[in-house]
């Protein structure tokens, strides 16, 4: 078993990550690569996710979990993708992660019901948020109840497993339905926009195009497998400079006229402007 250092030496500049509710880039790191945990933590990822599910062979899960527990107990901080509720590994995952000082939340693999989310949340002490990873046809159809589950903080799309489950191609139109279902479910469940699946291509133009599709459909985050992808994802999912200029001009005018609502379009525009301004301040985007 590869053991990480008990007290990582340099995590400067990342003590305050972008809050999970608005995080754009979610960097997945194999739980068997403890030597990469610190580097991932220092990266430009809004959030990091140590993966002890898909990225780890069943025979190595105990060792990977132990490495993750050691790192989170010794100054590290991040999310953990745990095994799904129907496996024997789930119980061991939640019991060993419960109460760890560096655990920000868990990403629950292969979520297909609200009960999976709530049982995970309760087993972790009813204080650790659960990011529900939806990866199947059943999960997509149950997305509304999953989004409404106690403990759910956000939905994410396991696009690869969904394609394998349904036989769907990677075509943009073919994948629009499940993505839109997650967007609508998130809105009904009063959750932030969902997190899209990763882009496996190493081409930045392809990544940029696919990230833009995610944004167009209403998704507000993206899983990531490579640190080199982080700047592109963060840029595409952030408000544009022109958006920020419009939002701050609108808010300044709204204040100057005594916060008067003139017509029915003012309130939706106010909400949009406030959201853009909040995101811009969180991501450091300045107006034109």
CSV table of C-alpha atoms in Angstrom, one decimal:
chain,number,residue,atom,x,y,z
A,1,UNK,CA,0.0,0.0,0.0
A,2,UNK,CA,1.4,3.4,-1.0
A,3,UNK,CA,1.0,5.7,2.0
A,4,UNK,CA,0.7,9.5,1.7
A,5,UNK,CA,2.5,11.7,4.0
A,6,UNK,CA,0.7,12.2,7.3
A,7,UNK,CA,1.1,16.0,7.1
A,8,UNK,CA,1.3,17.3,3.5
A,9,UNK,CA,3.9,19.9,3.3
A,10,UNK,CA,2.4,22.5,0.9
A,11,UNK,CA,-1.2,23.2,0.3
A,12,UNK,CA,-0.9,27.0,0.0
A,13,UNK,CA,-3.5,28.8,-2.1
A,14,UNK,CA,-6.2,26.2,-1.9
A,15,UNK,CA,-7.4,26.4,1.6
A,16,UNK,CA,-10.6,28.1,0.4
A,17,UNK,CA,-11.9,26.3,-2.6
A,18,UNK,CA,-15.0,27.4,-4.6
A,19,UNK,CA,-18.1,26.2,-2.7
A,20,UNK,CA,-19.5,22.9,-3.9
A,21,UNK,CA,-22.8,24.5,-4.8
A,22,UNK,CA,-21.2,26.6,-7.5
A,23,UNK,CA,-18.0,24.6,-8.3
A,24,UNK,CA,-17.3,24.2,-12.0
A,25,UNK,CA,-14.5,21.7,-12.2
A,26,UNK,CA,-14.5,18.5,-10.2
A,27,UNK,CA,-11.1,16.7,-10.6
A,28,UNK,CA,-11.3,12.9,-10.2
A,29,UNK,CA,-8.1,11.3,-8.7
A,30,UNK,CA,-7.7,7.5,-8.3
A,31,UNK,CA,-7.7,6.4,-4.7
A,32,UNK,CA,-4.7,4.2,-5.6
A,33,UNK,CA,-2.6,7.3,-6.5
A,34,UNK,CA,-1.9,8.7,-3.1
A,35,UNK,CA,1.3,10.3,-4.5
A,36,UNK,CA,-1.0,12.6,-6.6
A,37,UNK,CA,-3.4,13.7,-3.8
A,38,UNK,CA,-1.3,16.8,-2.8
A,39,UNK,CA,-0.7,17.8,-6.4
A,40,UNK,CA,-4.4,17.6,-7.1
A,41,UNK,CA,-5.1,19.6,-4.0
A,42,UNK,CA,-2.8,22.4,-5.2
A,43,UNK,CA,-4.4,22.3,-8.7
A,44,UNK,CA,-6.9,24.8,-10.2
A,45,UNK,CA,-9.8,22.4,-9.6
A,46,UNK,CA,-12.7,24.0,-7.8
A,47,UNK,CA,-13.1,20.6,-6.0
A,48,UNK,CA,-11.2,17.4,-6.0
A,49,UNK,CA,-12.7,13.9,-5.7
A,50,UNK,CA,-10.7,10.9,-4.6
A,51,UNK,CA,-12.1,7.9,-6.4
A,52,UNK,CA,-12.4,4.6,-4.5
A,53,UNK,CA,-15.1,3.3,-6.8
A,54,UNK,CA,-14.6,2.9,-10.6
A,55,UNK,CA,-10.9,3.8,-10.5
A,56,UNK,CA,-10.0,0.9,-8.1
A,57,UNK,CA,-10.0,-2.8,-8.6
A,58,UNK,CA,-12.2,-4.7,-6.1
A,59,UNK,CA,-9.1,-6.4,-4.6
A,60,UNK,CA,-7.4,-3.1,-3.9
A,61,UNK,CA,-10.4,-1.1,-2.5
A,62,UNK,CA,-9.4,-1.6,1.1
A,63,UNK,CA,-5.9,-0.3,0.5
A,64,UNK,CA,-7.2,2.7,-1.5
A,65,UNK,CA,-9.7,3.5,1.2
A,66,UNK,CA,-6.9,3.4,3.8
A,67,UNK,CA,-4.8,5.8,1.8
A,68,UNK,CA,-7.7,8.2,1.4
A,69,UNK,CA,-8.5,8.0,5.1
A,70,UNK,CA,-4.9,8.7,6.0
A,71,UNK,CA,-4.7,11.7,3.7
A,72,UNK,CA,-8.0,13.2,4.9
A,73,UNK,CA,-6.9,12.7,8.5
A,74,UNK,CA,-3.6,14.3,8.0
A,75,UNK,CA,-4.5,17.7,6.6
A,76,UNK,CA,-5.9,16.8,3.2
A,77,UNK,CA,-9.3,18.0,2.1
A,78,UNK,CA,-11.7,16.8,-0.6
A,79,UNK,CA,-14.6,14.8,-1.7
A,80,UNK,CA,-14.6,11.0,-2.0
A,81,UNK,CA,-16.4,9.0,-4.7
A,82,UNK,CA,-17.7,6.0,-2.8
A,83,UNK,CA,-19.1,2.7,-4.0
A,84,UNK,CA,-22.8,2.4,-4.7
A,85,UNK,CA,-25.4,1.4,-2.0
A,86,UNK,CA,-26.0,-2.1,-3.4
A,87,UNK,CA,-22.3,-3.2,-2.9
A,88,UNK,CA,-20.7,-4.6,0.2
A,89,UNK,CA,-18.0,-1.9,-0.2
A,90,UNK,CA,-20.5,0.9,0.6
A,91,UNK,CA,-20.9,0.1,4.3
A,92,UNK,CA,-17.1,0.0,4.8
A,93,UNK,CA,-16.7,3.3,2.9
A,94,UNK,CA,-19.2,5.3,4.9
A,95,UNK,CA,-18.1,3.8,8.3
A,96,UNK,CA,-14.4,4.6,7.7
A,97,UNK,CA,-15.0,8.1,6.2
A,98,UNK,CA,-17.5,9.2,8.8
A,99,UNK,CA,-16.2,12.2,10.8
A,100,UNK,CA,-12.9,12.6,9.0
A,101,UNK,CA,-11.8,16.3,9.4
A,102,UNK,CA,-10.9,16.7,5.7
A,103,UNK,CA,-14.0,15.1,4.2
A,104,UNK,CA,-16.0,17.7,2.4
A,105,UNK,CA,-18.6,15.3,1.1
A,106,UNK,CA,-19.1,12.1,-0.8
A,107,UNK,CA,-20.0,11.4,-4.4
A,108,UNK,CA,-22.4,8.4,-4.3
A,109,UNK,CA,-21.8,6.2,-7.3
A,110,UNK,CA,-24.7,4.7,-9.4
A,111,UNK,CA,-27.4,6.4,-7.5
A,112,UNK,CA,-30.9,5.1,-8.5
A,113,UNK,CA,-33.1,6.1,-5.6
A,114,UNK,CA,-33.7,8.8,-3.0
A,115,UNK,CA,-33.2,6.2,-0.3
A,116,UNK,CA,-29.6,5.6,-1.5
A,117,UNK,CA,-28.9,9.2,-0.9
A,118,UNK,CA,-30.6,9.5,2.5
A,119,UNK,CA,-29.2,6.3,3.9
A,120,UNK,CA,-25.7,7.4,2.9
A,121,UNK,CA,-26.3,10.9,4.5
A,122,UNK,CA,-27.7,9.4,7.7
A,123,UNK,CA,-24.9,6.8,8.0
A,124,UNK,CA,-22.3,9.5,7.7
A,125,UNK,CA,-23.9,11.4,10.6
A,126,UNK,CA,-26.5,13.6,8.8
A,127,UNK,CA,-24.0,16.4,8.3
A,128,UNK,CA,-21.9,15.3,5.3
A,129,UNK,CA,-23.4,16.4,1.9
A,130,UNK,CA,-24.0,13.7,-0.7
A,131,UNK,CA,-23.4,14.4,-4.4
A,132,UNK,CA,-25.6,11.9,-6.3
A,133,UNK,CA,-23.9,10.5,-9.4
A,134,UNK,CA,-26.6,9.3,-11.8
A,135,UNK,CA,-25.3,6.7,-14.2
A,136,UNK,CA,-28.2,4.6,-15.6
A,137,UNK,CA,-31.6,4.8,-17.2
A,138,UNK,CA,-33.3,4.0,-13.9
A,139,UNK,CA,-31.3,6.8,-12.2
A,140,UNK,CA,-32.3,9.3,-14.9
A,141,UNK,CA,-36.0,8.4,-14.5
A,142,UNK,CA,-35.7,8.7,-10.7
A,143,UNK,CA,-33.8,12.0,-10.9
A,144,UNK,CA,-36.5,14.2,-9.4
A,145,UNK,CA,-36.9,12.0,-6.3
A,146,UNK,CA,-33.1,11.8,-6.0
A,147,UNK,CA,-32.8,15.6,-6.2
A,148,UNK,CA,-35.4,16.0,-3.4
A,149,UNK,CA,-33.7,13.5,-1.1
A,150,UNK,CA,-32.5,14.7,2.3
A,151,UNK,CA,-28.8,15.2,2.2
A,152,UNK,CA,-28.5,15.7,-1.6
A,153,UNK,CA,-26.4,18.7,-2.4
A,154,UNK,CA,-26.1,18.3,-6.2
A,155,UNK,CA,-26.6,15.9,-9.0
A,156,UNK,CA,-23.8,14.7,-11.4
A,157,UNK,CA,-24.0,12.7,-14.6
A,158,UNK,CA,-22.1,9.5,-15.1
A,159,UNK,CA,-22.2,9.7,-18.8
A,160,UNK,CA,-20.0,6.8,-19.7
A,161,UNK,CA,-21.9,4.3,-17.6
A,162,UNK,CA,-25.2,5.7,-18.8
A,163,UNK,CA,-24.2,5.1,-22.4
A,164,UNK,CA,-23.1,1.6,-21.6
A,165,UNK,CA,-26.5,1.0,-19.8
A,166,UNK,CA,-28.6,2.3,-22.6
A,167,UNK,CA,-26.6,1.8,-25.7
A,168,UNK,CA,-26.8,5.5,-26.4
A,169,UNK,CA,-24.1,7.1,-28.6
A,170,UNK,CA,-21.9,10.0,-27.5
A,171,UNK,CA,-23.7,12.2,-30.0
A,172,UNK,CA,-24.7,15.6,-28.6
A,173,UNK,CA,-28.4,15.1,-29.5
A,174,UNK,CA,-28.6,11.6,-28.2
A,175,UNK,CA,-27.2,12.7,-24.8
A,176,UNK,CA,-29.4,15.8,-24.5
A,177,UNK,CA,-32.3,14.0,-22.9
A,178,UNK,CA,-30.5,12.6,-19.8
A,179,UNK,CA,-28.7,15.9,-19.3
A,180,UNK,CA,-31.9,17.9,-19.6
A,181,UNK,CA,-33.6,15.5,-17.2
A,182,UNK,CA,-30.9,16.2,-14.6
A,183,UNK,CA,-31.2,20.0,-15.2
A,184,UNK,CA,-35.0,19.9,-14.7
A,185,UNK,CA,-34.8,17.6,-11.7
A,186,UNK,CA,-32.2,19.8,-10.0
A,187,UNK,CA,-34.5,22.8,-10.5
A,188,UNK,CA,-37.5,20.9,-9.0
A,189,UNK,CA,-35.4,19.7,-6.1
A,190,UNK,CA,-34.1,23.3,-5.6
A,191,UNK,CA,-30.5,22.2,-6.1
A,192,UNK,CA,-27.8,24.0,-8.1
A,193,UNK,CA,-27.3,23.0,-11.7
A,194,UNK,CA,-26.0,19.5,-12.2
A,195,UNK,CA,-22.4,18.4,-13.0
A,196,UNK,CA,-21.8,16.9,-16.4
A,197,UNK,CA,-19.7,13.9,-17.1
A,198,UNK,CA,-16.0,14.1,-18.2
A,199,UNK,CA,-14.6,14.7,-21.6
A,200,UNK,CA,-12.2,11.8,-22.4
A,201,UNK,CA,-10.5,13.6,-25.4
A,202,UNK,CA,-7.2,15.3,-24.8
A,203,UNK,CA,-8.1,17.9,-27.4
A,204,UNK,CA,-8.8,21.3,-25.8
A,205,UNK,CA,-11.1,22.5,-28.7
A,206,UNK,CA,-13.2,19.3,-28.2
A,207,UNK,CA,-13.3,20.0,-24.4
A,208,UNK,CA,-14.3,23.6,-25.0
A,209,UNK,CA,-17.0,22.6,-27.4
A,210,UNK,CA,-18.4,19.9,-25.0
A,211,UNK,CA,-18.2,22.2,-22.0
A,212,UNK,CA,-20.2,24.9,-23.9
A,213,UNK,CA,-22.9,22.3,-24.7
A,214,UNK,CA,-23.1,21.5,-21.0
A,215,UNK,CA,-23.6,25.2,-20.2
A,216,UNK,CA,-26.2,25.6,-23.0
A,217,UNK,CA,-28.2,22.8,-21.5
A,218,UNK,CA,-28.2,24.3,-18.0
A,219,UNK,CA,-25.4,22.3,-16.4
A,220,UNK,CA,-23.1,24.3,-14.2
A,221,UNK,CA,-20.1,21.9,-13.5
A,222,UNK,CA,-18.1,19.2,-15.2
A,223,UNK,CA,-16.2,16.1,-14.0
A,224,UNK,CA,-12.6,16.1,-15.1
A,225,UNK,CA,-9.9,13.4,-15.5
A,226,UNK,CA,-6.9,15.5,-16.2
A,227,UNK,CA,-5.4,18.6,-14.6
A,228,UNK,CA,-4.7,20.1,-18.0
A,229,UNK,CA,-8.4,20.3,-18.6
A,230,UNK,CA,-9.1,22.5,-15.6
A,231,UNK,CA,-8.4,26.0,-17.1
A,232,UNK,CA,-10.7,25.3,-20.1
A,233,UNK,CA,-13.6,24.0,-17.9
A,234,UNK,CA,-13.3,26.9,-15.5
A,235,UNK,CA,-13.2,29.5,-18.2
A,236,UNK,CA,-16.2,28.1,-20.2
A,237,UNK,CA,-18.4,27.6,-17.2
A,238,UNK,CA,-17.7,31.0,-15.7
A,239,UNK,CA,-19.8,34.1,-16.7
A,240,UNK,CA,-18.3,36.0,-19.6
A,241,UNK,CA,-16.9,39.4,-19.1
A,242,UNK,CA,-19.8,40.9,-21.1
A,243,UNK,CA,-22.3,39.1,-18.9
A,244,UNK,CA,-20.6,40.6,-15.8
A,245,UNK,CA,-20.7,44.1,-17.3
A,246,UNK,CA,-24.4,43.8,-18.1
A,247,UNK,CA,-25.1,42.4,-14.6
A,248,UNK,CA,-23.3,45.1,-12.7
A,249,UNK,CA,-24.7,47.9,-14.9
A,250,UNK,CA,-28.2,46.5,-14.2
A,251,UNK,CA,-27.6,46.3,-10.5
A,252,UNK,CA,-26.2,49.8,-10.4
A,253,UNK,CA,-29.2,51.2,-12.2
A,254,UNK,CA,-31.6,49.2,-10.0
A,255,UNK,CA,-30.0,50.8,-6.9
A,256,UNK,CA,-29.9,54.3,-8.4
A,257,UNK,CA,-33.7,54.2,-9.0
A,258,UNK,CA,-34.4,53.2,-5.4
A,259,UNK,CA,-34.7,49.5,-6.1
A,260,UNK,CA,-38.0,50.2,-7.9
A,261,UNK,CA,-39.5,47.2,-9.9
A,262,UNK,CA,-40.9,48.8,-13.0
A,263,UNK,CA,-42.5,45.8,-14.8
A,264,UNK,CA,-42.8,42.1,-14.9
A,265,UNK,CA,-39.4,41.6,-16.6
A,266,UNK,CA,-37.5,43.4,-13.9
A,267,UNK,CA,-37.6,40.6,-11.3
A,268,UNK,CA,-36.3,37.8,-13.5
A,269,UNK,CA,-33.5,40.2,-14.8
A,270,UNK,CA,-32.7,41.1,-11.2
A,271,UNK,CA,-32.3,37.5,-10.3
A,272,UNK,CA,-30.1,36.8,-13.3
A,273,UNK,CA,-28.0,39.8,-12.6
A,274,UNK,CA,-27.5,38.9,-8.9
A,275,UNK,CA,-26.5,35.3,-9.8
A,276,UNK,CA,-24.0,36.5,-12.4
A,277,UNK,CA,-22.5,39.0,-10.0
A,278,UNK,CA,-22.2,36.3,-7.3
A,279,UNK,CA,-20.5,33.9,-9.6
A,280,UNK,CA,-18.2,36.5,-11.0
A,281,UNK,CA,-17.0,37.5,-7.6
A,282,UNK,CA,-16.5,33.8,-6.6
A,283,UNK,CA,-14.5,33.0,-9.8
A,284,UNK,CA,-12.7,36.4,-10.1
A,285,UNK,CA,-14.2,37.4,-13.4
A,286,UNK,CA,-14.0,41.2,-14.0
A,287,UNK,CA,-16.3,43.2,-16.3
A,288,UNK,CA,-15.0,44.3,-19.7
